[in-house]
mmCIF file of C-alpha atoms in Angstrom:
data_model
loop_
_atom_site.group_PDB
_atom_site.id
_atom_site.type_symbol
_atom_site.label_atom_id
_atom_site.label_comp_id
_atom_site.label_asym_id
_atom_site.label_seq_id
_atom_site.Cartn_x
_atom_site.Cartn_y
_atom_site.Cartn_z
ATOM 1 C CA MET A 10 -14.986 -2.995 7.725
ATOM 2 C CA LYS A 11 -12.617 -4.720 10.158
ATOM 3 C CA ARG A 12 -12.730 -7.973 8.182
ATOM 4 C CA PHE A 13 -12.107 -6.035 4.974
ATOM 5 C CA GLY A 14 -9.025 -4.387 6.491
ATOM 6 C CA ILE A 15 -7.595 -7.685 7.752
ATOM 7 C CA SER A 16 -8.192 -9.375 4.394
ATOM 8 C CA SER A 17 -6.514 -6.485 2.582
ATOM 9 C CA LEU A 18 -3.446 -6.635 4.826
ATOM 10 C CA LEU A 19 -3.133 -10.401 4.319
ATOM 11 C CA LEU A 20 -3.382 -9.968 0.566
ATOM 12 C CA LEU A 21 -0.797 -7.189 0.703
ATOM 13 C CA ALA A 22 1.588 -9.444 2.636
ATOM 14 C CA SER A 23 1.187 -12.210 0.067
ATOM 15 C CA LEU A 24 2.056 -9.756 -2.698
ATOM 16 C CA LEU A 25 5.121 -8.417 -0.912
ATOM 17 C CA ARG A 26 6.809 -11.744 -0.291
ATOM 18 C CA PRO A 27 7.475 -12.974 -3.844
ATOM 19 C CA ALA A 28 8.371 -9.546 -5.190
ATOM 20 C CA ALA A 29 10.848 -8.648 -2.481
ATOM 21 C CA THR A 30 13.637 -10.798 -3.933
ATOM 22 C CA ASP A 31 14.016 -9.191 -7.362
ATOM 23 C CA ALA A 32 12.658 -5.615 -7.295
ATOM 24 C CA GLN A 33 13.451 -2.293 -5.721
ATOM 25 C CA ILE A 34 10.745 -1.496 -3.172
ATOM 26 C CA TYR A 35 9.550 1.930 -2.051
ATOM 27 C CA ALA A 36 7.187 2.601 0.864
ATOM 28 C CA LYS A 37 5.089 5.755 0.449
ATOM 29 C CA LEU A 38 2.486 7.785 2.321
ATOM 30 C CA ASN A 39 -0.055 10.185 0.812
ATOM 31 C CA GLY A 40 0.448 13.558 2.490
ATOM 32 C CA LEU A 41 -2.645 15.130 0.936
ATOM 33 C CA TYR A 42 -4.958 12.525 2.493
ATOM 34 C CA ALA A 43 -3.102 12.741 5.797
ATOM 35 C CA LEU A 44 -4.101 16.413 6.080
ATOM 36 C CA VAL A 45 -7.764 15.357 6.423
ATOM 37 C CA GLY A 46 -7.083 12.324 8.621
ATOM 38 C CA VAL A 47 -7.247 9.640 5.917
ATOM 39 C CA VAL A 48 -4.471 7.027 5.880
ATOM 40 C CA ASN A 49 -3.090 6.008 2.478
ATOM 41 C CA PRO A 50 0.113 3.917 2.615
ATOM 42 C CA ALA A 51 1.454 2.399 -0.600
ATOM 43 C CA VAL A 52 4.228 0.021 -1.605
ATOM 44 C CA GLU A 53 5.745 0.321 -5.080
ATOM 45 C CA PHE A 54 7.831 -2.356 -6.817
ATOM 46 C CA ARG A 55 10.090 -1.427 -9.701
ATOM 47 C CA LEU A 56 9.594 -4.071 -12.400
ATOM 48 C CA THR A 57 11.674 -2.819 -15.348
ATOM 49 C CA ASP A 58 13.363 0.397 -16.456
ATOM 50 C CA HIS A 59 9.953 1.705 -17.583
ATOM 51 C CA SER A 60 7.364 -0.021 -15.395
ATOM 52 C CA ALA A 61 6.298 -0.556 -11.803
ATOM 53 C CA PHE A 62 3.583 -2.211 -9.749
ATOM 54 C CA GLN A 63 1.987 -0.474 -6.772
ATOM 55 C CA THR A 64 -0.351 -1.818 -4.125
ATOM 56 C CA GLU A 65 -2.025 0.515 -1.652
ATOM 57 C CA PHE A 66 -4.668 0.787 1.034
ATOM 58 C CA VAL A 67 -6.875 3.797 1.797
ATOM 59 C CA TYR A 68 -8.622 3.985 5.154
ATOM 60 C CA SER A 69 -10.903 6.695 6.522
ATOM 61 C CA PRO A 70 -11.419 6.152 10.273
ATOM 62 C CA TRP A 71 -14.122 8.807 10.583
ATOM 63 C CA LYS A 72 -17.373 7.339 11.880
ATOM 64 C CA SER A 73 -18.984 10.664 10.974
ATOM 65 C CA ILE A 74 -18.093 14.220 10.006
ATOM 66 C CA ASN A 75 -20.033 17.405 10.671
ATOM 67 C CA VAL A 76 -21.390 19.030 7.513
ATOM 68 C CA ASP A 77 -23.768 21.988 7.772
ATOM 69 C CA GLY A 78 -24.622 21.027 11.338
ATOM 70 C CA GLN A 79 -25.354 17.380 10.481
ATOM 71 C CA SER A 80 -23.289 14.303 11.307
ATOM 72 C CA LYS A 81 -22.702 12.253 8.166
ATOM 73 C CA PRO A 82 -20.804 8.935 8.075
ATOM 74 C CA MET A 83 -17.503 8.881 6.183
ATOM 75 C CA HIS A 84 -16.019 5.500 7.090
ATOM 76 C CA PHE A 85 -14.494 3.466 4.251
ATOM 77 C CA GLY A 86 -11.577 1.352 3.090
ATOM 78 C CA ILE A 87 -10.138 0.789 -0.400
ATOM 79 C CA PHE A 88 -7.599 -1.806 -1.516
ATOM 80 C CA LEU A 89 -6.062 -0.943 -4.896
ATOM 81 C CA ASN A 90 -3.475 -2.522 -7.203
ATOM 82 C CA GLU A 91 -1.918 -0.544 -10.038
ATOM 83 C CA TYR A 92 0.427 -1.026 -13.000
ATOM 84 C CA ARG A 93 2.426 2.019 -14.145
ATOM 85 C CA TYR A 94 4.347 2.824 -17.307
ATOM 86 C CA TYR A 95 6.979 5.599 -17.209
ATOM 87 C CA PHE A 96 7.659 7.361 -20.507
ATOM 88 C CA ARG A 97 11.260 8.453 -19.818
ATOM 89 C CA GLY A 98 12.253 5.688 -17.434
ATOM 90 C CA TYR A 99 11.322 4.586 -13.945
ATOM 91 C CA ALA A 100 10.642 7.548 -11.618
ATOM 92 C CA ARG A 101 12.001 10.025 -14.171
ATOM 93 C CA GLY A 102 8.848 12.019 -14.795
ATOM 94 C CA TRP A 103 5.399 11.416 -16.253
ATOM 95 C CA TYR A 104 3.613 8.076 -16.215
ATOM 96 C CA VAL A 105 0.222 6.509 -16.917
ATOM 97 C CA GLY A 106 -1.308 3.437 -15.354
ATOM 98 C CA GLY A 107 -4.271 1.162 -14.922
ATOM 99 C CA ASN A 108 -5.701 -0.020 -11.621
ATOM 100 C CA ALA A 109 -8.280 -2.325 -10.082
ATOM 101 C CA GLY A 110 -9.530 -2.536 -6.533
ATOM 102 C CA MET A 111 -12.239 -3.311 -4.031
ATOM 103 C CA MET A 112 -13.880 -1.292 -1.296
ATOM 104 C CA ALA A 113 -16.157 -1.411 1.726
ATOM 105 C CA PHE A 114 -17.957 1.645 3.036
ATOM 106 C CA ARG A 115 -20.422 3.273 5.402
ATOM 107 C CA MET A 116 -20.634 6.799 4.082
ATOM 108 C CA SER A 117 -22.732 9.600 2.625
ATOM 109 C CA LYS A 118 -22.333 9.773 -1.125
ATOM 110 C CA PRO A 119 -20.552 12.906 -2.405
ATOM 111 C CA TYR A 120 -21.866 14.913 -5.337
ATOM 112 C CA ILE A 121 -20.890 18.114 -7.134
ATOM 113 C CA GLU A 122 -23.267 21.056 -7.280
ATOM 114 C CA ASN A 123 -22.578 24.726 -8.038
ATOM 115 C CA TRP A 124 -18.849 23.975 -8.314
ATOM 116 C CA GLY A 125 -18.784 22.548 -4.807
ATOM 117 C CA ILE A 126 -18.606 19.078 -3.261
ATOM 118 C CA HIS A 127 -21.572 18.131 -1.071
ATOM 119 C CA LEU A 128 -22.739 15.018 0.786
ATOM 120 C CA GLU A 129 -26.189 13.463 0.518
ATOM 121 C CA ASN A 130 -28.547 13.648 3.506
ATOM 122 C CA ARG A 131 -28.449 9.865 3.732
ATOM 123 C CA TYR A 132 -25.775 7.207 3.807
ATOM 124 C CA SER A 133 -25.065 3.798 2.352
ATOM 125 C CA LYS A 134 -23.419 0.709 3.770
ATOM 126 C CA GLY A 135 -22.003 -1.916 1.446
ATOM 127 C CA TYR A 136 -19.132 -2.965 -0.775
ATOM 128 C CA GLY A 137 -17.955 -2.649 -4.362
ATOM 129 C CA PHE A 138 -15.143 -2.826 -6.886
ATOM 130 C CA MET A 139 -13.512 -0.477 -9.386
ATOM 131 C CA PHE A 140 -11.463 -0.407 -12.588
ATOM 132 C CA GLY A 141 -9.703 2.774 -13.594
ATOM 133 C CA ALA A 142 -6.771 4.681 -15.036
ATOM 134 C CA CYS A 143 -4.339 7.168 -13.563
ATOM 135 C CA ALA A 144 -1.663 9.656 -14.529
ATOM 136 C CA GLY A 145 1.090 11.193 -12.476
ATOM 137 C CA TYR A 146 4.599 12.525 -12.094
ATOM 138 C CA GLU A 147 7.265 10.767 -10.025
ATOM 139 C CA ARG A 148 10.920 11.562 -9.308
ATOM 140 C CA ILE A 149 13.657 10.096 -7.126
ATOM 141 C CA PHE A 150 15.677 12.560 -5.058
ATOM 142 C CA ARG A 151 18.594 12.209 -2.638
ATOM 143 C CA LYS A 152 19.253 8.700 -4.024
ATOM 144 C CA ARG A 153 16.588 6.802 -2.062
ATOM 145 C CA TRP A 154 13.623 9.182 -1.619
ATOM 146 C CA VAL A 155 10.722 9.407 -4.071
ATOM 147 C CA PHE A 156 8.163 12.153 -4.795
ATOM 148 C CA ASP A 157 4.863 11.187 -6.453
ATOM 149 C CA VAL A 158 1.929 13.362 -7.619
ATOM 150 C CA PHE A 159 -1.054 11.521 -9.117
ATOM 151 C CA PHE A 160 -4.725 11.533 -10.079
ATOM 152 C CA GLY A 161 -7.009 8.627 -11.007
ATOM 153 C CA TRP A 162 -10.511 8.050 -12.349
ATOM 154 C CA SER A 163 -12.438 4.780 -12.329
ATOM 155 C CA TRP A 164 -15.671 2.967 -13.092
ATOM 156 C CA MET A 165 -17.137 1.974 -9.716
ATOM 157 C CA THR A 166 -19.822 -0.618 -9.116
ATOM 158 C CA SER A 167 -21.321 -0.758 -5.615
ATOM 159 C CA PHE A 168 -23.902 -2.843 -3.760
ATOM 160 C CA TYR A 169 -25.421 -1.479 -0.568
ATOM 161 C CA ASN A 170 -28.333 -0.702 1.723
ATOM 162 C CA GLY A 171 -29.442 2.901 2.119
ATOM 163 C CA TYR A 172 -30.211 4.590 5.442
ATOM 164 C CA ASP A 173 -31.573 7.897 6.666
ATOM 165 C CA LEU A 174 -29.199 9.905 8.833
ATOM 166 C CA ASP A 175 -31.125 8.738 11.912
ATOM 167 C CA GLY A 176 -30.331 5.112 11.020
ATOM 168 C CA ARG A 177 -33.672 4.024 9.569
ATOM 169 C CA THR A 178 -33.359 1.652 6.612
ATOM 170 C CA GLN A 179 -34.684 2.966 3.307
ATOM 171 C CA MET A 180 -36.906 0.131 2.145
ATOM 172 C CA GLU A 181 -37.715 1.728 -1.216
ATOM 173 C CA PRO A 182 -34.488 3.342 -2.450
ATOM 174 C CA HIS A 183 -34.347 5.112 -5.774
ATOM 175 C CA ARG A 184 -33.989 2.651 -8.666
ATOM 176 C CA PRO A 185 -35.167 2.540 -12.306
ATOM 177 C CA VAL A 186 -37.718 -0.212 -11.625
ATOM 178 C CA GLN A 187 -39.134 -0.845 -8.166
ATOM 179 C CA PRO A 188 -39.581 -4.513 -7.103
ATOM 180 C CA LEU A 189 -42.945 -5.960 -6.139
ATOM 181 C CA HIS A 190 -41.970 -5.996 -2.476
ATOM 182 C CA PRO A 191 -39.896 -3.409 -0.578
ATOM 183 C CA ASP A 192 -36.208 -4.294 -0.718
ATOM 184 C CA PRO A 193 -33.454 -2.104 0.782
ATOM 185 C CA PHE A 194 -30.638 -3.757 -1.192
ATOM 186 C CA ASN A 195 -29.538 -1.539 -4.054
ATOM 187 C CA GLY A 196 -26.690 -1.100 -6.515
ATOM 188 C CA SER A 197 -25.214 1.503 -8.813
ATOM 189 C CA SER A 198 -22.356 2.069 -11.252
ATOM 190 C CA GLU A 199 -20.738 5.368 -12.170
ATOM 191 C CA TRP A 200 -17.494 7.146 -12.989
ATOM 192 C CA TYR A 201 -15.762 8.662 -9.964
ATOM 193 C CA PRO A 202 -12.268 9.838 -8.986
ATOM 194 C CA ASN A 203 -10.649 6.986 -7.088
ATOM 195 C CA LYS A 204 -7.297 8.517 -6.124
ATOM 196 C CA ILE A 205 -5.555 11.856 -5.826
ATOM 197 C CA GLY A 206 -2.564 12.882 -3.807
ATOM 198 C CA ILE A 207 1.024 13.877 -3.196
ATOM 199 C CA SER A 208 3.094 11.053 -1.741
ATOM 200 C CA ILE A 209 6.573 10.961 -0.265
ATOM 201 C CA GLY A 210 8.371 7.637 -0.028
ATOM 202 C CA ILE A 211 11.664 5.977 0.761
ATOM 203 C CA ARG A 212 13.402 2.958 -0.730
ATOM 204 C CA ILE A 213 13.245 0.104 1.753
ATOM 205 C CA TYR A 214 14.786 -2.639 -0.376
ATOM 206 C CA ASP A 215 17.347 -2.765 -3.207
ATOM 207 C CA PRO A 216 18.171 -6.263 -4.546
ATOM 208 C CA GLU A 217 21.592 -5.241 -5.875
ATOM 209 C CA LEU A 218 22.569 -3.615 -2.594
ATOM 210 C CA HIS A 219 21.205 -6.641 -0.743
ATOM 211 C CA ARG A 220 23.363 -8.983 -2.855
ATOM 212 C CA GLN A 221 26.446 -6.844 -2.256
ATOM 213 C CA ARG A 222 25.890 -6.836 1.494
ATOM 214 C CA SER A 223 25.239 -10.582 1.516
ATOM 215 C CA GLU A 224 28.463 -11.187 -0.412
ATOM 216 C CA THR A 225 30.399 -8.915 1.958
ATOM 217 C CA ARG A 226 29.019 -10.776 4.975
ATOM 218 C CA ARG A 227 29.883 -14.106 3.349
ATOM 219 C CA LEU A 228 33.481 -13.043 2.668
ATOM 220 C CA ARG A 229 33.921 -11.706 6.197
ATOM 221 C CA LYS A 230 32.552 -14.914 7.661
ATOM 222 C CA ALA A 231 34.882 -16.970 5.466
ATOM 223 C CA ALA A 232 37.853 -14.821 6.512
ATOM 224 C CA ARG A 233 37.014 -15.231 10.202
ATOM 225 C CA SER A 234 36.638 -18.976 9.764
ATOM 226 C CA ALA A 235 39.987 -19.219 7.963
ATOM 227 C CA ALA A 236 41.721 -17.126 10.612
ATOM 228 C CA SER A 237 40.202 -19.185 13.395
ATOM 229 C CA TYR A 238 41.220 -22.433 11.692
ATOM 230 C CA GLY A 239 44.804 -21.212 11.228
ATOM 231 C CA LYS A 240 45.252 -20.227 14.877
ATOM 232 C CA THR A 241 43.857 -23.372 16.432
ATOM 233 C CA PRO A 242 46.774 -25.785 15.643
ATOM 234 C CA ALA A 243 49.391 -23.301 16.878
ATOM 235 C CA ALA A 244 47.473 -22.748 20.070
ATOM 236 C CA ASP A 245 47.227 -26.475 20.610
ATOM 237 C CA ARG A 246 50.975 -26.903 20.066
ATOM 238 C CA GLY A 247 51.720 -24.107 22.489
ATOM 239 C CA SER A 248 49.489 -25.592 25.133
ATOM 240 C CA ARG A 249 51.128 -28.983 24.746
ATOM 241 C CA MET A 250 54.649 -27.503 25.019
ATOM 242 C CA SER A 251 53.757 -25.621 28.180
ATOM 243 C CA ARG A 252 52.601 -28.709 30.023
ATOM 244 C CA PRO A 253 55.041 -29.930 32.800
ATOM 245 C CA VAL A 254 56.852 -33.188 32.052
ATOM 246 C CA PRO A 255 56.323 -35.699 34.845
ATOM 247 C CA ALA A 256 59.469 -37.066 36.503
ATOM 248 C CA ALA A 257 60.508 -40.610 35.576
ATOM 249 C CA SER A 258 59.778 -43.253 38.151
ATOM 250 C CA GLY A 259 62.753 -44.163 40.345
ATOM 251 C CA SER A 260 64.665 -40.943 39.667
ATOM 252 C CA VAL A 261 66.410 -39.211 42.565
ATOM 253 C CA SER A 262 66.261 -35.490 42.847
ATOM 254 C CA LYS A 263 69.269 -33.624 44.197
#
């Protein structure tokens, strides 16, 4: 999990660098996930008047959670990239998007039963990837703040080992066809929600504003240089005029 997090951060940094020169950038945090102790920062790049690219990281630090008196692991990380299309213009309302990502996990698998979400009495440890779609509503307010509500669904493929809650490896996990010899390594693919939330963000970079500030700094620097250059000769002349003139040799003072 630690290696996955470091790799995700390095990949995120590589994505930020080339885009930072020509796109507005917003940094966001999912408040809905934060309520349950899950961290979900995101960085969104405005590409055109109707499109944007977002990269985000989801991290659940919980080694285990207590459910019905049992401790069940819920430790995972997801790195997700997403393209968005806004119908009425960037951050002016509804949008749809497509996303792709990878994940690493040590968690009990959730399932829905009797209109409730439950966790299996076992857990899996492994990795996987996902491809999905999302829809949401996003608006800019107070010039540089952004409000984003979203929901996504994806096709997830995972590879993992299964364990009992006491840590014993399940050597014969459920699968359509059992191998000749016991093998704990398993895999599965299914449709699952991959994102939901309410995020608040702030603009951290505006290329037009950056160019204006750079031009202002350049003009101020040029003005200071010109002023400094204009004062230097006069100062030199004044210093030369103020120097005492030595008396001529052989002169007699009265």
